[in-house]
Each structure stands twice: as structure tokens, then as C-alpha cells.
Short mmCIF file of C-alpha atoms in Angstrom, two decimals:
data_model
loop_
_atom_site.label_atom_id
_atom_site.label_comp_id
_atom_site.label_asym_id
_atom_site.label_seq_id
_atom_site.Cartn_x
_atom_site.Cartn_y
_atom_site.Cartn_z
CA MET A 100 71.92 93.41 95.40
CA LYS A 101 69.29 96.05 94.95
CA ASP A 102 68.79 98.95 97.35
CA ARG A 103 65.58 99.01 99.30
CA LEU A 104 62.84 101.51 98.41
CA LEU A 105 59.61 102.26 100.23
CA VAL A 106 56.64 103.60 98.27
CA ILE A 107 54.16 104.89 100.84
CA LYS A 108 50.62 106.01 100.11
CA VAL A 109 48.72 108.14 102.59
CA GLY A 110 45.04 108.88 102.17
CA GLY A 111 42.45 111.52 102.79
CA ASN A 112 41.70 110.62 106.41
CA ILE A 113 45.24 111.72 107.36
CA ILE A 114 45.48 114.64 104.90
CA ASP A 115 42.30 116.21 106.33
CA ASP A 116 43.57 116.21 109.93
CA GLU A 117 46.38 118.70 110.54
CA LYS A 118 47.68 116.98 113.69
CA LYS A 119 47.55 113.47 112.27
CA LEU A 120 49.25 114.66 109.09
CA SER A 121 52.04 116.38 110.98
CA SER A 122 52.64 113.33 113.16
CA PHE A 123 52.63 111.06 110.10
CA LEU A 124 55.10 113.30 108.23
CA LYS A 125 57.41 113.30 111.24
CA SER A 126 57.40 109.48 111.23
CA PHE A 127 57.90 109.41 107.46
CA SER A 128 60.89 111.76 107.78
CA SER A 129 62.55 109.54 110.37
CA VAL A 130 62.46 106.39 108.20
CA LYS A 131 65.99 105.64 106.99
CA SER A 132 65.58 104.31 103.46
CA HIS A 133 65.04 105.48 99.91
CA LYS A 134 61.39 106.46 99.93
CA ILE A 135 58.55 108.00 97.96
CA LEU A 136 55.32 109.46 99.32
CA VAL A 137 52.06 109.46 97.35
CA HIS A 138 49.14 111.43 98.74
CA GLY A 139 45.46 111.59 97.95
CA GLY A 140 43.28 114.62 98.12
CA GLY A 141 41.05 114.58 101.16
CA LYS A 142 37.99 116.73 101.61
CA ILE A 143 39.84 120.01 101.01
CA ALA A 144 39.26 119.88 97.24
CA THR A 145 35.53 119.32 97.76
CA ASP A 146 35.35 122.19 100.26
CA ILE A 147 37.20 124.64 98.01
CA GLY A 148 35.20 123.38 95.02
CA ASN A 149 31.97 124.12 96.89
CA LYS A 150 33.14 127.65 97.64
CA LEU A 151 34.01 128.13 93.96
CA GLY A 152 30.61 126.74 92.93
CA ILE A 153 32.16 123.64 91.34
CA GLU A 154 29.84 120.74 91.89
CA SER A 155 31.31 117.28 92.57
CA LYS A 156 29.90 114.97 89.92
CA TYR A 157 29.77 111.21 90.25
CA ILE A 158 28.45 108.45 88.00
CA ASN A 159 28.19 104.96 89.50
CA GLY A 160 30.22 106.18 92.46
CA ARG A 161 33.13 107.38 90.29
CA ARG A 162 34.16 111.00 90.07
CA ILE A 163 33.79 112.84 86.76
CA THR A 164 36.70 115.17 86.11
CA ASP A 165 35.35 117.98 83.92
CA ASP A 166 37.30 121.14 82.94
CA GLU A 167 36.55 122.96 86.19
CA THR A 168 37.33 119.91 88.30
CA ILE A 169 40.75 119.21 86.75
CA ASP A 170 41.75 122.83 87.45
CA LEU A 171 40.45 122.45 91.00
CA VAL A 172 42.39 119.26 91.76
CA THR A 173 45.50 120.59 90.01
CA MET A 174 45.40 123.58 92.37
CA VAL A 175 44.51 121.71 95.51
CA TYR A 176 46.33 118.39 95.16
CA GLY A 177 49.32 119.64 93.13
CA GLY A 178 49.63 123.01 94.88
CA LEU A 179 48.07 123.46 98.29
CA ILE A 180 48.35 119.96 99.74
CA ASN A 181 51.55 118.92 97.97
CA LYS A 182 53.55 122.04 98.82
CA LYS A 183 52.35 122.15 102.43
CA ILE A 184 53.51 118.55 102.82
CA VAL A 185 56.86 119.40 101.20
CA ALA A 186 57.40 122.42 103.47
CA GLN A 187 56.61 120.34 106.56
CA LEU A 188 58.88 117.47 105.49
CA GLN A 189 61.68 119.96 104.86
CA SER A 190 61.20 121.29 108.40
CA PHE A 191 61.81 117.69 109.59
CA ASN A 192 65.04 117.55 107.54
CA CYS A 193 63.55 115.33 104.86
CA ASN A 194 64.66 116.53 101.42
CA ALA A 195 61.18 116.37 99.86
CA ILE A 196 60.50 117.43 96.28
CA GLY A 197 56.83 117.80 95.35
CA LEU A 198 55.75 116.38 92.01
CA THR A 199 52.90 115.35 89.78
CA GLY A 200 53.21 112.73 87.07
CA ALA A 201 53.74 115.57 84.57
CA ASP A 202 56.98 116.68 86.25
CA GLY A 203 59.95 115.07 84.54
CA ASN A 204 57.32 113.19 82.50
CA ILE A 205 57.51 110.59 85.26
CA ILE A 206 53.96 109.27 84.88
CA PRO A 207 52.58 109.63 81.35
CA ALA A 208 48.97 108.48 81.16
CA THR A 209 46.10 108.16 78.71
CA LYS A 210 42.82 110.03 78.99
CA ARG A 211 40.24 107.39 79.77
CA VAL A 212 38.42 106.28 76.63
CA VAL A 213 34.73 107.20 76.58
CA LYS A 214 32.54 104.09 76.48
CA ASP A 215 29.26 104.38 78.41
CA VAL A 216 30.55 107.15 80.64
CA ASP A 217 32.77 110.15 79.90
CA PHE A 218 34.99 110.40 82.96
CA GLY A 219 36.56 113.59 81.60
CA TRP A 220 40.19 114.31 82.48
CA ALA A 221 40.82 110.94 84.17
CA GLY A 222 44.16 109.29 83.43
CA ASP A 223 44.98 105.60 83.12
CA ILE A 224 48.59 104.50 83.51
CA ASP A 225 50.54 101.96 81.49
CA ASN A 226 53.17 100.86 84.04
CA SER A 227 55.71 100.15 81.31
CA LYS A 228 55.72 103.85 80.36
CA VAL A 229 56.64 105.21 83.78
CA GLN A 230 59.97 107.06 83.43
CA ASN A 231 61.76 105.27 86.23
CA GLN A 232 65.15 106.59 85.05
CA ASN A 233 64.09 110.17 85.77
CA LEU A 234 62.70 109.14 89.12
CA LYS A 235 65.84 107.15 89.93
CA ALA A 236 67.95 110.23 89.14
CA LEU A 237 66.01 112.15 91.80
CA ILE A 238 66.28 109.36 94.38
CA ASN A 239 70.01 108.88 93.72
CA ASN A 240 70.52 112.59 94.33
CA ASP A 241 68.90 112.19 97.76
CA PHE A 242 65.59 113.81 96.91
CA VAL A 243 62.46 112.31 98.44
CA PRO A 244 59.74 112.50 95.78
CA VAL A 245 56.25 113.43 97.04
CA PHE A 246 53.55 112.77 94.44
CA ALA A 247 50.12 114.34 94.20
CA SER A 248 47.61 112.06 92.50
CA LEU A 249 47.90 113.72 89.09
CA THR A 250 49.39 112.51 85.81
CA HIS A 251 49.46 114.02 82.29
CA ASP A 252 48.64 113.01 78.73
CA GLU A 253 51.92 114.22 77.10
CA HIS A 254 49.81 116.61 75.01
CA GLY A 255 49.68 119.41 77.56
CA HIS A 256 46.85 118.24 79.81
CA ILE A 257 46.96 117.28 83.47
CA LEU A 258 44.92 114.17 84.29
CA ASN A 259 43.33 113.02 87.55
CA THR A 260 44.51 109.56 88.64
CA ASN A 261 43.72 107.53 91.74
CA ALA A 262 46.49 107.77 94.37
CA ASP A 263 46.47 104.00 95.09
CA THR A 264 47.04 103.38 91.40
CA ILE A 265 49.90 105.89 91.22
CA ALA A 266 51.59 104.29 94.23
CA SER A 267 51.24 100.85 92.69
CA SER A 268 52.51 101.99 89.26
CA LEU A 269 55.57 103.69 90.76
CA ALA A 270 56.28 100.61 92.90
CA VAL A 271 56.05 98.30 89.89
CA ALA A 272 58.17 100.53 87.63
CA LEU A 273 60.89 100.94 90.26
CA SER A 274 61.02 97.25 91.14
CA ILE A 275 63.49 96.90 88.24
CA ASN A 276 65.92 99.10 90.18
CA TYR A 277 65.01 98.50 93.82
CA ASP A 278 63.62 95.96 96.29
CA VAL A 279 60.29 97.71 96.76
CA ARG A 280 57.94 97.56 99.71
CA LEU A 281 54.65 99.28 98.84
CA ILE A 282 52.85 100.51 101.95
CA TYR A 283 49.19 101.51 101.93
CA CYS A 284 48.28 103.51 105.02
CA PHE A 285 44.59 103.15 105.78
CA GLU A 286 42.21 103.54 108.69
CA ARG A 287 42.78 100.13 110.31
CA LYS A 288 45.76 98.29 111.82
CA GLY A 289 45.80 95.88 108.88
CA VAL A 290 43.64 93.23 107.26
CA LEU A 291 41.44 92.03 110.12
CA GLU A 292 40.14 88.54 110.75
CA ASN A 293 37.27 90.17 112.65
CA ILE A 294 36.25 93.56 111.24
CA ASP A 295 35.12 94.77 114.68
CA ASP A 296 38.38 93.87 116.39
CA ASN A 297 41.39 96.06 115.48
CA ASN A 298 43.58 93.53 117.31
CA SER A 299 42.72 90.67 114.96
CA VAL A 300 45.30 91.69 112.33
CA ILE A 301 46.40 88.93 109.97
CA ASN A 302 50.16 89.56 109.92
CA LEU A 303 51.08 87.74 106.76
CA ILE A 304 49.10 86.87 103.65
CA ASN A 305 50.65 84.90 100.83
CA LYS A 306 48.70 83.40 97.95
CA GLU A 307 48.09 80.14 99.78
CA LYS A 308 46.86 81.91 102.90
CA TYR A 309 44.66 84.22 100.78
CA LYS A 310 42.99 81.21 99.12
CA GLN A 311 42.35 79.71 102.55
CA LEU A 312 40.88 83.01 103.88
CA LEU A 313 38.64 83.28 100.82
CA ASP A 314 37.46 79.68 101.29
CA GLU A 315 36.66 80.38 104.93
CA GLN A 316 34.87 83.62 103.86
CA LYS A 317 36.56 85.37 106.76
CA LEU A 318 37.47 88.61 105.02
CA PHE A 319 35.45 91.83 104.95
CA ALA A 320 34.34 92.27 101.32
CA GLY A 321 35.72 95.84 101.04
CA ILE A 322 39.26 94.64 101.62
CA LEU A 323 39.28 92.17 98.69
CA PRO A 324 40.10 94.71 95.92
CA LYS A 325 42.99 96.03 98.03
CA ILE A 326 44.44 92.53 98.41
CA ASP A 327 43.87 91.75 94.73
CA ASN A 328 45.70 94.96 93.80
CA ALA A 329 48.51 94.04 96.17
CA PHE A 330 48.98 90.66 94.49
CA ALA A 331 48.84 92.32 91.06
CA ALA A 332 51.73 94.58 92.15
CA ILE A 333 53.66 91.59 93.50
CA ASP A 334 53.12 89.62 90.29
CA ALA A 335 54.52 92.64 88.43
CA GLY A 336 57.74 92.66 90.46
CA VAL A 337 57.08 94.48 93.75
CA LYS A 338 58.72 92.53 96.58
CA GLU A 339 56.03 93.03 99.21
CA VAL A 340 52.97 95.11 99.99
CA LEU A 341 51.97 96.22 103.46
CA ILE A 342 48.53 97.42 104.49
CA GLY A 343 48.47 99.19 107.84
CA ASP A 344 47.69 102.18 110.01
CA ALA A 345 49.48 105.49 109.32
CA ASN A 346 50.32 105.64 113.05
CA ASP A 347 52.28 102.40 112.75
CA LEU A 348 54.38 103.60 109.81
CA ILE A 349 57.76 103.34 111.51
CA GLN A 350 57.21 99.75 112.70
CA ASN A 351 55.74 98.83 109.34
CA THR A 352 58.99 99.75 107.61
CA THR A 353 60.92 97.26 109.74
CA GLY A 354 61.14 93.45 109.74
CA ASN A 355 58.80 93.41 112.72
CA THR A 356 55.61 94.74 111.16
CA ILE A 357 52.31 95.50 112.90
CA GLY A 358 50.12 95.62 109.77
CA THR A 359 49.45 92.97 107.15
CA LEU A 360 52.38 92.01 104.96
CA ILE A 361 51.40 90.59 101.59
CA THR A 362 54.02 88.54 99.73
CA GLN A 363 54.28 85.99 96.96
CA MET B 175 85.10 126.78 81.28
CA LYS B 176 81.66 127.00 82.76
CA ASP B 177 78.53 125.79 80.96
CA ARG B 178 76.02 128.40 79.98
CA LEU B 179 72.74 128.72 81.90
CA LEU B 180 69.72 130.88 81.12
CA VAL B 181 67.45 132.00 83.97
CA ILE B 182 64.30 133.32 82.35
CA LYS B 183 61.51 135.16 84.15
CA VAL B 184 58.10 135.50 82.56
CA GLY B 185 55.43 137.73 84.06
CA GLY B 186 51.71 138.03 84.50
CA ASN B 187 50.96 139.64 81.13
CA ILE B 188 52.01 136.39 79.41
CA ILE B 189 50.64 134.00 82.06
CA ASP B 190 47.17 135.54 81.76
CA ASP B 191 46.94 135.03 77.99
CA GLU B 192 46.63 131.39 76.97
CA LYS B 193 47.84 131.93 73.39
CA LYS B 194 50.78 134.14 74.33
CA LEU B 195 51.77 131.68 77.05
CA SER B 196 51.66 128.71 74.71
CA SER B 197 53.72 130.52 72.09
CA PHE B 198 56.24 131.62 74.72
CA LEU B 199 56.56 128.08 76.11
CA LYS B 200 57.16 126.73 72.62
CA SER B 201 59.99 129.22 72.16
CA PHE B 202 61.36 128.42 75.60
CA SER B 203 61.34 124.69 74.77
CA SER B 204 63.31 125.22 71.59
CA VAL B 205 66.19 127.05 73.27
CA LYS B 206 69.23 124.75 73.37
CA SER B 207 70.92 125.48 76.68
CA HIS B 208 70.68 124.68 80.37
CA LYS B 209 67.74 126.79 81.45
CA ILE B 210 65.39 127.65 84.31
CA LEU B 211 61.99 129.30 84.07
CA VAL B 212 60.56 131.48 86.83
CA HIS B 213 56.94 132.56 86.55
CA GLY B 214 54.81 135.11 88.31
CA GLY B 215 51.15 134.79 89.13
CA GLY B 216 49.04 136.90 86.83
CA LYS B 217 45.44 137.85 87.52
CA ILE B 218 44.27 134.25 87.97
CA ALA B 219 45.05 134.29 91.71
CA THR B 220 43.08 137.50 92.16
CA ASP B 221 40.12 136.10 90.19
CA ILE B 222 40.03 132.83 92.14
CA GLY B 223 40.57 134.77 95.38
CA ASN B 224 37.56 136.95 94.57
CA LYS B 225 35.42 133.86 93.99
CA LEU B 226 36.59 132.43 97.31
CA GLY B 227 35.86 135.74 99.05
CA ILE B 228 39.55 136.40 99.76
CA GLU B 229 40.17 140.11 99.51
CA SER B 230 43.46 141.33 98.01
CA LYS B 231 45.06 143.55 100.64
CA TYR B 232 47.71 146.15 99.88
CA ILE B 233 49.59 148.62 102.05
CA ASN B 234 51.65 151.28 100.24
CA GLY B 235 51.15 149.33 97.02
CA ARG B 236 52.59 146.12 98.46
CA ARG B 237 50.56 142.96 98.84
CA ILE B 238 49.85 141.63 102.33
CA THR B 239 50.03 137.85 102.45
CA ASP B 240 47.70 136.76 105.27
CA ASP B 241 46.80 133.12 106.07
CA GLU B 242 44.10 132.92 103.41
CA THR B 243 46.29 134.58 100.80
CA ILE B 244 49.28 132.28 101.24
CA ASP B 245 47.00 129.27 100.77
CA LEU B 246 45.53 130.93 97.69
CA VAL B 247 48.89 131.65 96.04
CA THR B 248 50.25 128.22 97.01
CA MET B 249 47.30 126.65 95.15
CA VAL B 250 47.31 128.94 92.17
CA TYR B 251 51.01 129.69 91.60
CA GLY B 252 52.42 126.38 92.88
CA GLY B 253 49.60 124.17 91.56
CA LEU B 254 47.39 125.48 88.79
CA ILE B 255 49.80 127.74 86.88
CA ASN B 256 52.99 125.79 87.57
CA LYS B 257 51.63 122.37 86.62
CA LYS B 258 49.85 123.65 83.51
CA ILE B 259 53.14 125.17 82.37
CA VAL B 260 54.97 121.91 83.10
CA ALA B 261 52.41 119.82 81.18
CA GLN B 262 52.67 122.16 78.18
CA LEU B 263 56.46 122.18 78.23
CA GLN B 264 56.48 118.39 78.38
CA SER B 265 54.23 118.33 75.30
CA PHE B 266 56.97 120.37 73.56
CA ASN B 267 59.59 117.78 74.62
CA CYS B 268 61.08 120.01 77.29
CA ASN B 269 61.77 117.96 80.43
CA ALA B 270 60.21 120.47 82.83
CA ILE B 271 59.98 119.85 86.57
CA GLY B 272 57.74 122.23 88.51
CA LEU B 273 59.05 123.55 91.79
CA THR B 274 58.71 126.07 94.57
CA GLY B 275 61.59 127.19 96.74
CA ALA B 276 60.45 124.62 99.33
CA ASP B 277 61.14 121.69 96.99
CA GLY B 278 64.60 120.29 97.61
CA ASN B 279 64.98 123.22 100.03
CA ILE B 280 66.28 125.12 97.03
CA ILE B 281 65.22 128.59 98.19
CA PRO B 282 65.07 128.96 101.97
CA ALA B 283 63.79 132.38 102.99
CA THR B 284 62.97 134.41 106.06
CA LYS B 285 59.52 135.68 106.93
CA ARG B 286 59.73 139.44 106.57
CA VAL B 287 60.34 141.12 109.92
CA VAL B 288 57.43 143.28 111.08
CA LYS B 289 58.46 146.91 111.38
CA ASP B 290 55.74 149.43 110.48
CA VAL B 291 53.83 146.97 108.35
CA ASP B 292 53.12 143.25 108.83
CA PHE B 293 53.44 141.82 105.33
CA GLY B 294 52.36 138.39 106.60
CA TRP B 295 53.79 135.33 104.85
CA ALA B 296 56.22 137.27 102.65
CA GLY B 297 59.68 135.75 102.26
CA ASP B 298 63.02 137.48 101.85
CA ILE B 299 65.92 135.54 100.35
CA ASP B 300 69.54 135.49 101.44
CA ASN B 301 71.26 134.55 98.16
CA SER B 302 74.06 132.77 99.99
CA LYS B 303 71.55 130.24 101.35
CA VAL B 304 70.17 129.09 98.00
CA GLN B 305 70.91 125.35 97.67
CA ASN B 306 72.58 125.52 94.29
CA GLN B 307 73.95 121.97 94.66
CA ASN B 308 70.42 120.53 94.69
CA LEU B 309 69.45 122.68 91.76
CA LYS B 310 72.62 121.72 89.89
CA ALA B 311 71.80 118.03 90.45
CA LEU B 312 68.48 118.58 88.68
CA ILE B 313 70.04 120.51 85.80
CA ASN B 314 72.82 117.95 85.36
CA ASN B 315 70.18 115.24 85.08
CA ASP B 316 68.57 117.14 82.21
CA PHE B 317 65.59 118.45 84.12
CA VAL B 318 64.41 121.98 83.33
CA PRO B 319 63.33 123.56 86.62
CA VAL B 320 60.20 125.72 86.49
CA PHE B 321 59.77 127.84 89.62
CA ALA B 322 56.58 129.35 90.98
CA SER B 323 57.23 132.51 92.99
CA LEU B 324 57.10 130.79 96.38
CA THR B 325 59.78 130.05 98.96
CA HIS B 326 59.65 128.55 102.47
CA ASP B 327 60.87 129.36 105.96
CA GLU B 328 62.40 125.93 106.78
CA HIS B 329 59.89 125.68 109.66
CA GLY B 330 57.04 124.27 107.60
CA HIS B 331 55.58 127.44 106.09
CA ILE B 332 55.38 128.45 102.44
CA LEU B 333 56.25 132.11 101.82
CA ASN B 334 55.27 134.45 99.01
CA THR B 335 58.27 135.96 97.20
CA ASN B 336 58.47 138.26 94.20
CA ALA B 337 59.25 136.38 90.97
CA ASP B 338 61.87 138.92 89.81
CA THR B 339 63.67 138.44 93.11
CA ILE B 340 63.57 134.64 92.82
CA ALA B 341 64.98 134.80 89.29
CA SER B 342 67.77 137.11 90.42
CA SER B 343 68.60 134.97 93.49
CA LEU B 344 68.78 131.76 91.44
CA ALA B 345 70.94 133.51 88.82
CA VAL B 346 73.34 134.81 91.47
CA ALA B 347 73.56 131.49 93.33
CA LEU B 348 74.18 129.51 90.13
CA SER B 349 76.78 131.93 88.78
CA ILE B 350 79.33 129.94 90.84
CA ASN B 351 78.62 126.93 88.60
CA TYR B 352 77.54 128.47 85.30
CA ASP B 353 77.94 131.48 83.01
CA VAL B 354 74.50 132.90 83.67
CA ARG B 355 72.38 135.14 81.48
CA LEU B 356 69.33 136.36 83.43
CA ILE B 357 66.48 137.30 81.09
CA TYR B 358 63.52 139.40 82.24
CA CYS B 359 60.63 139.16 79.78
CA PHE B 360 58.47 142.24 80.01
CA GLU B 361 55.95 144.15 77.93
CA ARG B 362 58.41 146.16 75.81
CA LYS B 363 61.19 145.30 73.36
CA GLY B 364 63.81 146.46 75.83
CA VAL B 365 64.92 149.60 77.64
CA LEU B 366 63.72 152.40 75.38
CA GLU B 367 65.35 155.73 74.69
CA ASN B 368 61.89 157.06 73.86
CA ILE B 369 59.13 155.43 75.93
CA ASP B 370 56.60 155.93 73.11
CA ASP B 371 58.78 154.28 70.47
CA ASN B 372 59.21 150.50 70.77
CA ASN B 373 61.94 150.75 68.12
CA SER B 374 64.19 152.94 70.24
CA VAL B 375 65.70 150.03 72.17
CA ILE B 376 69.07 150.70 73.78
CA ASN B 377 70.89 147.47 72.89
CA LEU B 378 73.65 147.58 75.43
CA ILE B 379 73.95 149.22 78.81
CA ASN B 380 77.11 148.98 80.83
CA LYS B 381 77.84 151.05 83.93
CA GLU B 382 79.40 153.87 81.95
CA LYS B 383 76.49 154.04 79.52
CA TYR B 384 74.04 153.90 82.43
CA LYS B 385 75.71 156.88 84.09
CA GLN B 386 75.50 158.78 80.81
CA LEU B 387 71.79 157.89 80.35
CA LEU B 388 71.06 159.01 83.90
CA ASP B 389 72.92 162.30 83.35
CA GLU B 390 70.92 162.90 80.18
CA GLN B 391 67.70 161.97 82.06
CA LYS B 392 66.65 159.97 79.06
CA LEU B 393 65.23 156.94 80.88
CA PHE B 394 61.63 156.31 81.90
CA ALA B 395 61.61 156.41 85.71
CA GLY B 396 59.85 153.01 86.06
CA ILE B 397 62.76 151.24 84.40
CA LEU B 398 65.39 152.47 86.88
CA PRO B 399 64.73 149.85 89.61
CA LYS B 400 64.93 147.09 86.97
CA ILE B 401 68.32 148.34 85.78
CA ASP B 402 69.56 148.80 89.34
CA ASN B 403 68.53 145.21 90.14
CA ALA B 404 70.27 144.02 87.00
CA PHE B 405 73.54 145.67 88.04
CA ALA B 406 73.15 144.24 91.56
CA ALA B 407 72.90 140.74 90.02
CA ILE B 408 75.93 141.42 87.82
CA ASP B 409 77.96 142.70 90.77
CA ALA B 410 77.05 139.46 92.56
CA GLY B 411 78.43 137.27 89.75
CA VAL B 412 75.79 137.02 87.01
CA LYS B 413 77.47 137.42 83.63
CA GLU B 414 74.75 139.46 81.92
CA VAL B 415 71.14 140.49 82.26
CA LEU B 416 68.76 140.95 79.38
CA ILE B 417 65.50 142.88 79.46
CA GLY B 418 63.23 142.18 76.51
CA ASP B 419 59.93 141.09 75.01
CA ALA B 420 58.70 137.52 75.60
CA ASN B 421 58.10 137.27 71.84
CA ASP B 422 61.80 137.87 71.20
CA LEU B 423 62.96 135.14 73.57
CA ILE B 424 64.75 132.99 71.01
CA GLN B 425 66.76 135.88 69.56
CA ASN B 426 67.48 137.16 73.05
CA THR B 427 69.23 133.90 73.96
CA THR B 428 71.71 134.38 71.09
CA GLY B 429 74.66 136.68 70.54
CA ASN B 430 72.48 138.84 68.32
CA THR B 431 69.98 140.16 70.83
CA ILE B 432 66.95 142.37 70.18
CA GLY B 433 66.37 143.52 73.77
CA THR B 434 68.64 145.42 76.13
CA LEU B 435 71.74 143.59 77.30
CA ILE B 436 73.13 144.81 80.59
CA THR B 437 76.74 143.96 81.41
CA GLN B 438 79.56 145.05 83.64
#
């Protein structure tokens, strides 16, 4: 039987709020299981970038990571945010170790090929190349890996990679070794039947239920890519995906979840 | 018999020069031994601090680490410099993992007590508290730890700590498990008999020789604290300390050293 592993992704809305972050990290620390945290960037990088005169550039809503920007996110995600999270987790007796995908070559990636748009130093992951043995060595030695949303190209360059994607790739790669629950913390209680009612959480979505919900056109359009990604992770070996509120983390690691559990 | 371990400290003069750094990291990668790299900050933190309007503050020649400054060095040392070094080392097939003293609680420290001067978020290390078991777990799993010169207070705060001190503390703590050679890379070939002649390296200094050199007043005053620190590390269990040029790293890891070897 495989050990259980939680891969938990926390986003910008929590990172940007000192109190919420501290409360979330306290909950995270108290969860008794093998676990990995993946964090996004929040507004801090944009704020520091503005002060440094580095303009945020977007094409079709997607960030362009030029030379200045990759240095900025390497500093802010990989340094400031990551190490502050590690120091706080350590204060809660959680043996955190702060990493990027470059560390231990855990997440090698490929610089996105230029077609119509040059995204710059953006990294795409091939899940089969994730070095799960190196990551497993850390977990088996009771470290709790905390990943900033950065990878590398194996030729000396750091790459910027979406935090949701990193969480999913780690979950898939480690599903060979562990029973993985991938948890996406977001700003709602879960997938809602009625977008205006935070109490209308759909507790369980399997493929059959998803088809039914799509037929009934009940779901908020913005949630569809998240659910599609969840099923992609499940098809690649992840046992279950949970989408829920960061405040409900502890309950969402149990059998009695508050958020939306997505399974085969 | 204990395995051999090299603890190598590289300073700002190398960090600031992209070509020198790359050449040094290539040499470092090629050294066949358990090894740890400790790096200082260089001028990059000052430059970025200037752009962000963070003034460097010194009292009696010592840096004051206020709230803004600790965030700055956490970003720059722990993020930008550390992760760029890791990515480069990985490109040279060295399995680097970038750390601060907060990661894995490896270097707990104490915020410096305010007497005449408030140094702010400056951390002092008690060598006996270094978590060498966590560090050993990394080394035994073939990771090469790369430390930025940051520690933490175990209460959620990152602290700024001198890179020479970190290198010495790690060397002392690990001397229980390994035969440690601590190597300080600096801007000269070694300890010089004649400060103006880079070919006048004193190849070996033991306590007797040191006493003789002091009696003869041959040594450049600035080198005395370095030698005193070296003997302090040796008295605390480190097998030998080497002071030499970063360019001579490979030779200085052999039995046929170019720099100055300091032993009991």
C-alpha cells in the first residue's frame, strides 16, 4: 500500500494577506501527512517590479517573462515569499525546505517555443521528466518541500512556470510512489452550483456527474478549465483532486471534506 | 573512517562578475567529494536596494539590517543569487540544492542582542544548534547544498548572517560526521609573506608557525582575523582550513595545494 501525500497549492489572494497567510500556514503545519506546498506569487512581485521600473507585460492576457522579469520573479517568488513561508512554517514546527524546480533538478522544463508570441523565460513541464526520486528522498527524510513557481531549463536558466501547473506536475509524478490528493486552495468554498451562493458547494464530481453538470449548463464558465485540469491529473495517476477554500484546509485533508472532491 | 567533506565559501568579488562566477562554478562542479557551497551577497543587493530607495546603513563599519534591508537580502541573496547559482551548477551536472539556514531548520540563530547598537535582523549562530542530521540527510542523498548567508530565529523571522561565519559554523557542526576542509576563497593566492607579491604564499601555517610569523610581524594586519577564525574552527573540530584564490579551487581541494593550508 502506498503512503498518502498531499500536494497543496495556495494562490496570490492568500500570499498577499499577512494574516490569512499566517493562519493558512498554521493549518498546513498541523496536517499529519506527507505533504508539499506550492505557492504562487501574489501582487508583491508587481509592486516591487513597479518600484524597480520593471513594467508588467502581457499579450492576450498572458505574462511575458523578459530578462528583467525573470530576475524579478526569481528574487520575489524564490527568495522573499518562499523563505518567509519557510521561516514561518519552521516556527510552527513544520520542517519546511524551500525550493524551486531548479533545486535538485526536481522540475526540469523547456523554454516555451516562440510561435506567434515570444513568452520569454516561460517554462513548460514534461511530467515524465520530474525527478520524483530526488523529491521522494526529501519527503522520506521528513522534509516538507515548499515550491515557488519557478523551474529551470537545465542549461543554467531559471524559468517562470504557473503554480497550478507545477502542483499538478508534482502530483502526477509522485503518484507512482504515493496515493496523492492534489488540493487547489482558491477564493470559494468549492465548485458552486450557484455562483452567488457559497453554500451551494457540489461535494463530489466524478466524470459522470461532470457530464451531467455540463449538460445542465449549471457551472460557472471560469471553473471549467480547473475541472478539466483536475481530470487530466486524475487520468495521469493522481488519486483525487480537491478544490476548496484555504480556510477549510484542515477539513479538506480528511475524509469529511467541505470543498469539491474530484475523482475518477 | 570519516568521509571527506569540503565546505567552500565564495565571496562578493566572484559573485559580482558573471564570467568569474561561471568559471568558479564549473570548477566547483568538477570537484569529486561531498561538498557545500556558501556564498555572500556582492554588490547586487546594494544596487537593487538603491533602485528601491533602501539606504545601506552602517554603524562602526557594520551593516544595520532593518525591516526593509532584511527583505532586500532575503530576495537577493536567498532568491536571485542563490537560484542563479543553483541553475548554473545543475547545468554542470552538479546536483545543487539552494538553501538558507531556515530551510530544514539547518541553521537556527539568535537575533543579536541590542547593547550600544541595534543591528536589527542580524543573526548570531550557536554552532551546537546547527541541525547537522538534516544537512547530512541531504548530503547522503547526493544533494550539494548551496547556502545563502541567511539564518532564522525559529520564530518566523529570517536573519542576516555573515557568510564566513555560516561556512565556519557548518564546517564545525559537520566535523562530527566528516573530515572537513573549510576553504575560504578570497582575492589573493593565499596568506602572503609580502603583501605586494602574490607569489609569496605561505603554504602551511600551524600554531607554531603562526606564533613565529606574529613574532616576526610579517603578516598583513587584515589577514589576522581570518587566521584567528581558522584556528577557532580547527580547535572546534574542523580538520583543516584553506585560504586561497577562487581560480585555484581545484588544486586547493587536493593534497598539493596552492593556497595557505592552516592546520593544528
